[in-house]
Short mmCIF file of C-alpha atoms in Angstrom, two decimals:
data_model
loop_
_atom_site.label_atom_id
_atom_site.label_comp_id
_atom_site.label_asym_id
_atom_site.label_seq_id
_atom_site.Cartn_x
_atom_site.Cartn_y
_atom_site.Cartn_z
CA MET A 47 27.87 -13.69 -13.23
CA LYS A 48 25.74 -13.55 -9.63
CA GLN A 49 22.02 -14.66 -11.56
CA LYS A 50 19.60 -12.26 -11.95
CA LYS A 51 16.04 -12.70 -9.71
CA ASN A 52 13.21 -12.05 -10.73
CA ILE A 53 10.17 -10.34 -9.69
CA LEU A 54 6.40 -10.00 -10.77
CA PHE A 55 4.06 -7.97 -9.67
CA ILE A 56 0.41 -8.21 -9.94
CA MET A 57 -2.32 -4.85 -10.84
CA GLY A 58 -5.51 -4.31 -11.40
CA LYS A 59 -5.07 -1.54 -13.43
CA LEU A 60 -3.02 1.62 -13.00
CA ASP A 61 -6.54 4.40 -13.42
CA SER A 62 -6.20 7.76 -11.47
CA GLY A 63 -6.48 6.11 -8.19
CA GLY A 64 -3.88 5.89 -4.71
CA VAL A 65 -2.80 2.65 -5.55
CA SER A 66 -2.10 2.73 -8.91
CA LYS A 67 0.53 6.37 -8.51
CA SER A 68 1.91 3.54 -5.77
CA MET A 69 2.57 1.48 -7.77
CA LEU A 70 4.17 3.56 -10.99
CA SER A 71 6.14 5.06 -7.48
CA LEU A 72 7.48 1.72 -6.42
CA LEU A 73 8.19 0.65 -10.79
CA ASN A 74 10.78 4.10 -10.29
CA VAL A 75 12.77 3.20 -7.58
CA ILE A 76 13.01 -0.41 -7.49
CA ASP A 77 16.15 -1.77 -9.22
CA LYS A 78 15.56 -2.75 -12.41
CA GLU A 79 19.46 -3.36 -13.77
CA GLY A 80 19.89 -5.92 -10.48
CA TYR A 81 17.28 -7.75 -10.97
CA ASN A 82 14.47 -8.69 -13.27
CA ILE A 83 11.71 -6.78 -13.21
CA SER A 84 7.69 -8.01 -14.37
CA LEU A 85 3.79 -6.41 -13.63
CA LEU A 86 0.74 -8.28 -15.05
CA LEU A 87 -1.08 -6.54 -15.20
CA ILE A 88 -5.42 -7.62 -15.00
CA ASN A 89 -7.02 -5.58 -17.41
CA THR A 90 -4.71 -2.71 -19.95
CA THR A 91 -7.01 0.31 -19.76
CA GLY A 92 -6.21 1.94 -17.38
CA VAL A 93 -5.24 5.45 -17.93
CA PHE A 94 -1.40 5.10 -16.86
CA THR A 95 -0.87 1.77 -18.10
CA ASN A 96 1.89 4.16 -20.33
CA ASN A 97 3.22 5.61 -17.58
CA VAL A 98 5.30 1.96 -16.96
CA PRO A 99 9.26 2.92 -16.47
CA LYS A 100 11.03 1.74 -19.11
CA GLY A 101 13.60 -2.11 -17.87
CA VAL A 102 8.90 -3.44 -16.40
CA GLU A 103 7.58 -6.28 -19.56
CA VAL A 104 4.83 -5.50 -18.75
CA LEU A 105 1.95 -8.74 -19.44
CA MET A 106 -0.80 -8.67 -20.35
CA ASP A 107 -4.03 -10.48 -21.99
CA LYS A 108 -7.08 -9.59 -23.79
CA ARG A 109 -8.65 -11.99 -22.77
CA LEU A 110 -8.15 -9.99 -18.31
CA THR A 111 -9.21 -7.34 -19.95
CA ALA A 112 -12.41 -8.37 -21.35
CA LEU A 113 -13.43 -10.51 -18.18
CA THR A 114 -12.34 -7.14 -15.68
CA ASN A 115 -14.78 -5.43 -18.13
CA GLY A 116 -18.48 -5.49 -17.59
CA VAL A 117 -20.63 -5.87 -19.97
CA ARG A 118 -18.33 -4.47 -22.32
CA GLY A 119 -15.83 -7.42 -21.65
CA VAL A 120 -18.71 -9.82 -22.60
CA ALA A 121 -19.05 -8.65 -26.01
CA GLU A 122 -15.92 -8.05 -26.51
CA LEU A 123 -14.99 -11.85 -25.96
CA MET A 124 -18.47 -12.68 -27.69
CA ARG A 125 -16.75 -11.52 -30.60
CA TRP A 126 -13.49 -12.64 -30.10
CA GLY A 127 -14.88 -16.69 -30.26
CA TYR A 128 -14.24 -17.78 -26.24
CA TRP A 129 -17.96 -18.15 -25.29
CA GLY A 130 -16.64 -20.11 -22.75
CA LEU A 131 -15.72 -17.47 -21.15
CA VAL A 132 -18.87 -15.63 -22.38
CA LEU A 133 -20.03 -17.91 -20.60
CA ALA A 134 -18.13 -17.67 -17.18
CA SER A 135 -18.74 -14.79 -17.64
CA LEU A 136 -22.09 -13.39 -17.90
CA PHE A 137 -22.39 -15.98 -14.24
CA LYS A 138 -19.76 -13.64 -12.39
CA LEU A 139 -22.28 -11.10 -13.66
CA PHE A 140 -25.30 -12.94 -12.20
CA LEU A 141 -22.47 -13.82 -8.67
CA ALA A 142 -21.82 -9.64 -7.91
CA SER A 143 -25.31 -8.81 -7.87
CA ILE A 144 -25.57 -11.91 -5.45
CA SER A 145 -22.02 -11.57 -3.10
CA LYS A 146 -18.46 -9.35 -4.23
CA VAL A 147 -16.27 -12.28 -2.33
CA TYR A 148 -18.26 -15.15 -4.36
CA ALA A 149 -17.44 -12.35 -7.86
CA GLY A 150 -14.06 -13.07 -6.77
CA LEU A 151 -12.92 -16.30 -6.45
CA TRP A 152 -15.20 -16.90 -9.48
CA LEU A 153 -12.98 -14.03 -11.55
CA ALA A 154 -9.77 -16.09 -10.19
CA LYS A 155 -10.72 -19.40 -11.00
CA ILE A 156 -11.88 -18.56 -15.30
CA MET A 157 -8.79 -16.43 -15.72
CA PRO A 158 -6.35 -17.72 -17.94
CA ARG A 159 -3.05 -18.70 -16.67
CA ILE A 160 -1.24 -16.29 -18.59
CA VAL A 161 2.40 -16.38 -17.71
CA GLU A 162 3.77 -19.71 -16.55
CA ARG A 163 7.62 -19.59 -15.58
CA PRO A 164 8.58 -19.87 -12.58
CA PHE A 165 9.73 -16.43 -9.96
CA ASP A 166 11.49 -15.64 -7.52
CA LEU A 167 8.57 -13.23 -5.54
CA ILE A 168 4.96 -11.94 -6.41
CA ILE A 169 3.56 -9.25 -5.29
CA ASP A 170 0.88 -9.10 -5.76
CA TYR A 171 -0.51 -5.23 -4.82
CA GLY A 172 -4.58 -5.02 -5.25
CA GLY A 173 -5.52 -7.88 -2.89
CA GLN A 174 -9.22 -10.06 -3.92
CA HIS A 175 -9.40 -12.10 -7.17
CA GLN A 176 -5.50 -10.74 -7.74
CA LEU A 177 -4.94 -12.28 -4.69
CA TYR A 178 -6.76 -15.97 -5.37
CA TYR A 179 -5.43 -15.92 -9.70
CA MET A 180 -1.75 -15.32 -7.89
CA VAL A 181 -1.69 -17.57 -4.89
CA ASP A 182 -4.17 -20.59 -7.38
CA LYS A 183 -2.41 -20.40 -10.68
CA LEU A 184 1.50 -18.55 -10.06
CA ASN A 185 4.07 -20.06 -9.66
CA GLY A 186 6.62 -17.81 -7.38
CA LYS A 187 8.72 -19.21 -4.87
CA LYS A 188 7.55 -16.95 -2.58
CA LYS A 189 4.45 -14.85 -2.68
CA ILE A 190 3.32 -12.13 -0.29
CA THR A 191 0.17 -9.62 -1.02
CA PHE A 192 -0.52 -5.88 -0.51
CA PHE A 193 -3.56 -4.42 1.62
CA HIS A 194 -3.68 -0.82 1.17
CA ASN A 195 -6.83 0.60 4.14
CA ASP A 196 -8.03 -0.14 6.91
CA TYR A 197 -9.24 -3.37 6.90
CA ARG A 198 -12.12 -2.71 9.44
CA LYS A 199 -13.65 -0.63 7.10
CA TRP A 200 -13.40 -2.67 3.55
CA ASN A 201 -13.59 -5.82 4.92
CA TYR A 202 -16.18 -7.81 2.42
CA TYR A 203 -14.00 -10.22 1.53
CA GLU A 204 -13.06 -11.39 4.88
CA LYS A 205 -13.58 -14.74 4.68
CA ALA A 206 -12.05 -14.92 1.19
CA ASP A 207 -8.49 -13.40 2.64
CA ARG A 208 -8.47 -15.61 5.03
CA GLN A 209 -8.61 -18.45 3.60
CA TYR A 210 -5.96 -17.41 0.68
CA PHE A 211 -3.19 -14.91 3.33
CA PHE A 212 -2.83 -19.05 5.27
CA HIS A 213 -1.35 -19.47 1.32
CA VAL A 214 1.16 -16.31 1.77
CA ASP A 215 4.30 -15.85 2.80
CA GLY A 216 3.32 -11.97 3.98
CA ILE A 217 0.20 -9.26 4.02
CA TYR A 218 1.56 -5.75 3.62
CA THR A 219 -0.58 -1.97 4.38
CA ILE A 220 0.91 1.11 4.25
CA SER A 221 0.76 2.30 7.86
CA GLU A 222 0.99 1.58 11.84
CA THR A 223 -3.37 2.71 11.28
CA CYS A 224 -3.50 -0.39 8.84
CA VAL A 225 -0.87 -3.12 9.97
CA ASN A 226 -3.36 -3.45 13.72
CA ALA A 227 -6.33 -3.37 11.42
CA LEU A 228 -5.61 -6.30 9.95
CA ARG A 229 -3.72 -8.12 13.03
CA GLU A 230 -6.69 -6.84 15.05
CA VAL A 231 -9.37 -9.43 12.07
CA PHE A 232 -6.82 -11.20 11.26
CA PRO A 233 -5.25 -12.97 14.64
CA GLU A 234 -3.90 -16.35 13.55
CA TYR A 235 -1.90 -14.43 11.02
CA ALA A 236 -0.50 -11.13 13.23
CA ASP A 237 3.07 -12.90 12.08
CA LYS A 238 2.76 -11.96 8.50
CA VAL A 239 1.20 -9.06 8.73
CA ARG A 240 4.37 -5.83 7.58
CA LEU A 241 4.25 -2.31 7.47
CA MET A 242 5.78 -0.85 4.10
CA GLU A 243 4.81 2.38 3.24
CA ASN A 244 3.81 3.62 -0.08
CA ILE A 245 7.21 5.54 -2.15
CA LEU A 246 7.39 8.65 -2.51
CA SER A 247 9.94 10.80 -4.53
CA PRO A 248 10.30 14.10 -3.07
CA THR A 249 12.46 14.69 -6.21
CA LEU A 250 10.62 13.73 -8.78
CA ILE A 251 7.68 15.19 -7.58
CA VAL A 252 8.76 18.69 -7.57
CA ARG A 253 10.01 18.31 -11.45
CA LEU A 254 6.30 17.67 -12.12
CA ALA A 255 4.93 20.43 -10.01
CA ASP A 256 7.30 22.83 -12.37
CA GLU A 257 5.46 21.81 -15.39
CA PRO A 258 2.86 25.92 -16.52
CA CYS A 259 -0.11 25.31 -15.19
CA VAL A 260 -2.37 27.92 -17.23
CA LEU A 261 -5.35 27.74 -15.32
CA LYS A 262 -6.32 30.83 -13.01
CA SER A 263 -8.37 31.68 -10.56
CA HIS A 264 -9.54 33.78 -7.25
CA GLN A 265 -8.72 35.19 -4.41
CA TYR A 266 -8.22 31.36 -2.51
CA LEU A 267 -7.58 28.71 -4.32
CA PHE A 268 -9.18 25.14 -2.21
CA ILE A 269 -8.05 21.35 -4.09
CA SER A 270 -9.37 17.83 -3.45
CA LEU A 271 -7.73 15.14 -5.08
CA GLY A 272 -8.57 11.62 -5.82
CA HIS A 273 -11.97 10.63 -7.51
CA VAL A 274 -14.88 12.82 -7.05
CA CYS A 275 -17.19 10.31 -4.94
CA ARG A 276 -19.00 9.98 -1.87
CA ARG A 277 -16.18 8.03 -0.10
CA LYS A 278 -13.83 10.77 -0.13
CA GLY A 279 -15.57 13.10 0.69
CA SER A 280 -16.68 15.08 -2.71
CA ASP A 281 -20.66 15.72 -1.45
CA LEU A 282 -19.49 17.45 1.31
CA ALA A 283 -16.98 19.50 -0.31
CA LEU A 284 -19.36 21.00 -1.74
CA HIS A 285 -21.88 21.27 1.06
CA VAL A 286 -19.18 23.33 2.43
CA ALA A 287 -17.95 25.63 -0.95
CA GLY A 288 -22.10 26.39 -0.40
CA GLN A 289 -21.16 27.92 3.30
CA LEU A 290 -18.28 29.55 1.88
CA TRP A 291 -20.54 31.58 -0.07
CA ARG A 292 -22.67 32.21 1.90
CA ASN A 293 -19.84 33.41 3.80
CA LYS A 294 -18.97 35.88 1.12
CA ILE A 295 -15.13 34.01 0.84
CA ASP A 296 -14.02 35.05 -2.64
CA PHE A 297 -12.58 31.77 -3.36
CA GLU A 298 -12.28 28.66 -6.31
CA TRP A 299 -12.35 25.09 -5.72
CA TRP A 300 -11.27 21.89 -7.99
CA PHE A 301 -11.69 18.85 -8.14
CA ILE A 302 -8.68 16.64 -9.54
CA GLY A 303 -10.24 13.48 -10.49
CA ASN A 304 -12.22 11.00 -13.04
CA MET A 305 -16.39 11.49 -11.14
CA SER A 306 -18.26 8.87 -10.14
CA GLU A 307 -22.33 8.95 -10.51
CA ASP A 308 -22.83 8.08 -6.88
CA CYS A 309 -24.16 11.87 -7.49
CA ASP A 310 -25.34 14.08 -9.50
CA TYR A 311 -22.49 16.57 -8.84
CA LEU A 312 -23.39 19.47 -10.82
CA GLN A 313 -26.64 19.74 -9.86
CA LEU A 314 -25.82 19.64 -6.19
CA ALA A 315 -23.51 22.51 -7.19
CA LYS A 316 -26.40 24.85 -8.65
CA GLU A 317 -27.66 23.61 -5.39
CA GLU A 318 -25.80 25.08 -3.31
CA ASN A 319 -24.81 28.05 -5.76
CA VAL A 320 -21.37 27.87 -5.95
CA VAL A 321 -21.70 26.95 -9.56
CA ASP A 322 -18.74 29.43 -10.94
CA ARG A 323 -16.73 28.60 -8.13
CA VAL A 324 -15.83 24.73 -8.65
CA LYS A 325 -14.76 23.28 -11.57
CA PHE A 326 -14.03 19.77 -12.80
CA LEU A 327 -10.40 18.78 -13.82
CA GLY A 328 -11.06 15.46 -14.34
CA MET A 329 -8.23 13.52 -13.93
CA GLN A 330 -4.82 14.44 -15.00
CA SER A 331 -1.44 13.10 -14.92
CA ASN A 332 0.25 15.75 -13.84
CA PRO A 333 -1.88 17.00 -11.55
CA TYR A 334 1.66 18.20 -9.70
CA PRO A 335 0.94 22.12 -11.26
CA TYR A 336 -2.15 22.40 -9.88
CA LEU A 337 -1.40 21.18 -5.98
CA LYS A 338 1.60 23.86 -6.39
CA LYS A 339 -1.00 26.63 -6.82
CA ALA A 340 -3.75 25.33 -4.30
CA ASP A 341 -3.59 27.70 -0.72
CA ILE A 342 -4.92 24.88 0.68
CA VAL A 343 -5.81 21.42 -0.12
CA VAL A 344 -8.82 19.83 1.91
CA HIS A 345 -9.49 15.67 1.65
CA LEU A 346 -13.02 15.12 3.27
CA SER A 347 -12.65 11.39 3.18
CA GLN A 348 -14.19 8.86 5.06
CA TYR A 349 -11.86 6.88 4.90
CA GLU A 350 -8.36 6.00 3.64
CA GLY A 351 -5.50 3.45 4.12
CA LYS A 352 -2.88 6.63 3.96
CA SER A 353 -3.17 9.31 1.97
CA ILE A 354 -0.74 9.57 -0.78
CA ALA A 355 -2.08 12.41 -2.05
CA LEU A 356 -2.40 14.09 1.34
CA ASP A 357 1.37 12.81 1.05
CA GLU A 358 2.08 14.19 -2.24
CA ALA A 359 0.88 17.37 -0.52
CA LYS A 360 2.77 17.69 1.86
CA LEU A 361 5.70 17.18 0.28
CA LEU A 362 4.17 20.66 -2.02
CA CYS A 363 4.37 21.92 1.94
CA LYS A 364 0.78 22.86 0.92
CA PRO A 365 -1.79 23.49 4.42
CA ILE A 366 -4.40 21.25 4.53
CA VAL A 367 -7.71 20.53 5.91
CA VAL A 368 -8.21 16.51 6.53
CA ALA A 369 -11.55 14.72 7.97
CA ASN A 370 -11.07 12.77 11.31
CA TYR A 371 -10.70 9.25 9.32
CA SER A 372 -9.05 6.33 11.38
CA THR A 373 -6.16 6.62 9.92
CA VAL A 374 -5.34 10.71 9.71
CA ARG A 375 -2.91 10.87 12.32
CA ASP A 376 -0.38 8.11 10.90
CA GLN A 377 -0.01 10.69 8.92
CA PHE A 378 -1.03 14.55 10.55
CA THR A 379 -1.46 15.62 14.23
CA ASP A 380 -3.87 18.48 14.96
CA HIS A 381 -2.44 22.10 14.66
CA LEU A 382 0.71 21.27 13.84
CA ASN A 383 1.39 19.61 9.97
CA GLY A 384 -2.41 20.47 9.23
CA SER A 385 -5.75 21.19 10.37
CA ILE A 386 -8.66 17.66 11.72
CA CYS A 387 -11.65 18.11 11.28
CA GLU A 388 -14.70 16.23 11.46
CA ARG A 389 -17.09 15.28 8.80
CA ASN A 390 -19.85 17.70 8.22
CA VAL A 391 -20.02 20.71 6.92
CA GLU A 392 -19.67 23.55 10.39
CA SER A 393 -16.55 22.03 11.01
CA ALA A 394 -14.55 21.41 8.35
CA THR A 395 -15.86 24.97 7.14
CA LYS A 396 -14.63 26.88 10.09
CA ALA A 397 -11.35 24.48 9.26
CA ILE A 398 -11.32 26.20 6.55
CA THR A 399 -12.07 29.94 6.97
CA GLU A 400 -8.92 29.74 10.85
CA LEU A 401 -6.42 28.97 7.35
CA LEU A 402 -7.56 31.44 5.84
CA GLU A 403 -7.75 34.29 8.22
CA ASN A 404 -4.92 32.71 10.89
CA GLU A 405 -1.98 34.25 8.20
CA ILE A 406 0.72 32.57 11.33
CA LEU A 407 -0.98 28.92 11.30
CA ARG A 408 -1.35 28.84 8.19
CA GLN A 409 2.64 29.51 7.47
CA SER A 410 3.91 27.43 10.24
CA TYR A 411 2.23 24.77 8.91
CA ILE A 412 4.35 25.72 5.03
CA GLU A 413 7.61 26.29 7.81
CA TYR A 414 6.82 22.45 9.73
CA LEU A 415 6.69 20.61 5.90
CA LYS A 416 10.09 22.14 4.87
CA PHE A 417 11.67 20.95 7.42
CA HIS A 418 10.16 17.53 7.71
CA ILE A 419 10.14 16.64 3.81
CA ASN A 420 9.69 12.61 3.80
CA ASP A 421 12.08 10.64 1.30
CA ASN A 422 11.24 7.40 1.97
CA SER A 423 12.67 5.89 -1.24
CA GLU A 424 14.39 3.51 1.29
CA GLU A 425 11.06 1.21 1.85
CA ILE A 426 12.40 -0.16 -1.49
CA ASN A 427 14.70 -2.64 0.35
CA LYS A 428 11.63 -3.83 2.60
CA ILE A 429 11.01 -6.19 -0.58
CA TYR A 430 15.06 -6.76 -1.94
CA ASN A 431 14.26 -8.48 1.70
CA LEU A 432 12.17 -10.87 0.74
CA VAL A 433 14.03 -11.75 -2.74
CA ARG A 434 17.72 -11.75 -0.66
CA ASP A 435 15.44 -14.56 1.86
CA ASN A 436 15.22 -17.11 -1.11
#
């Protein structure tokens, strides 16, 4: 009998973000009968930790979680008597106040090696300290790393990444724009950069969307998916909500995702007089019934790699208004499968209003998306090919 290949994925935390959704989608479609699949979770406090599919071996260690939990983690290490790690973690917190790069390198250095056995393929799915840890402390015949964004917009770790990219067999990212960005920033590693799209299962998403959603809305319902934060344009969205309300449009706007502390969003909603129009629903383990109810999905991010939330909205054939960030045209053509607006109140308000008033345009988006459902499960073959090359 042919011996099964061993594949290890490394993930920082299975939280509510797009990278976590992408990781779980990949683990759901990968062949767990033909391969031994393991997942090393650096931090086990994420809300989707228990959603890892059956057949995947989860590797975890409370010390790793504590080392990535800030001050709370230091207290836990003290309680357990890991005094060396307490001192190392305090030094990491000091380094973080100086440089993300130094803190990331130091974190990888102090993270205990919790698995000694060799793997045929190791895939770091999050980058930074996970990449450094994989290269320095794990045993794999082949090692690849993922970067899920436009590197030109998120280049804090460039110096360290340049050093560690030398030691990996592949640098994978999720869109053509992201591929070009990596090749531009790291021309010496251009031949290592490869494209692998986020994997989505239309059948699974449609099934989950059919679960009941008891919340009701006003005449029009807008939904924004993702963390409630400035980077995702949540502050801009509230200003747009205020302008729509002043324009006497009857709507409700639901925000689905954890709320950050980079802005007082409740106060901003009060200032814009839209407290009764806006709902912050927090993180939802199944956001798709909410998404299914939406008249328009609004996404005003400052930047994205390739938004998995928007790919999900497209699978459910939702009209979408999306900001003109650098990678947007990897997913949208203006007035063909969505409306692309500039990142300001006037442009976003105009795009939303146009869709509300122009039923023919709105329906054209829906019909186009119905006939362009993208099931890209075959992307998983890129993982299999890496193992077969060993």
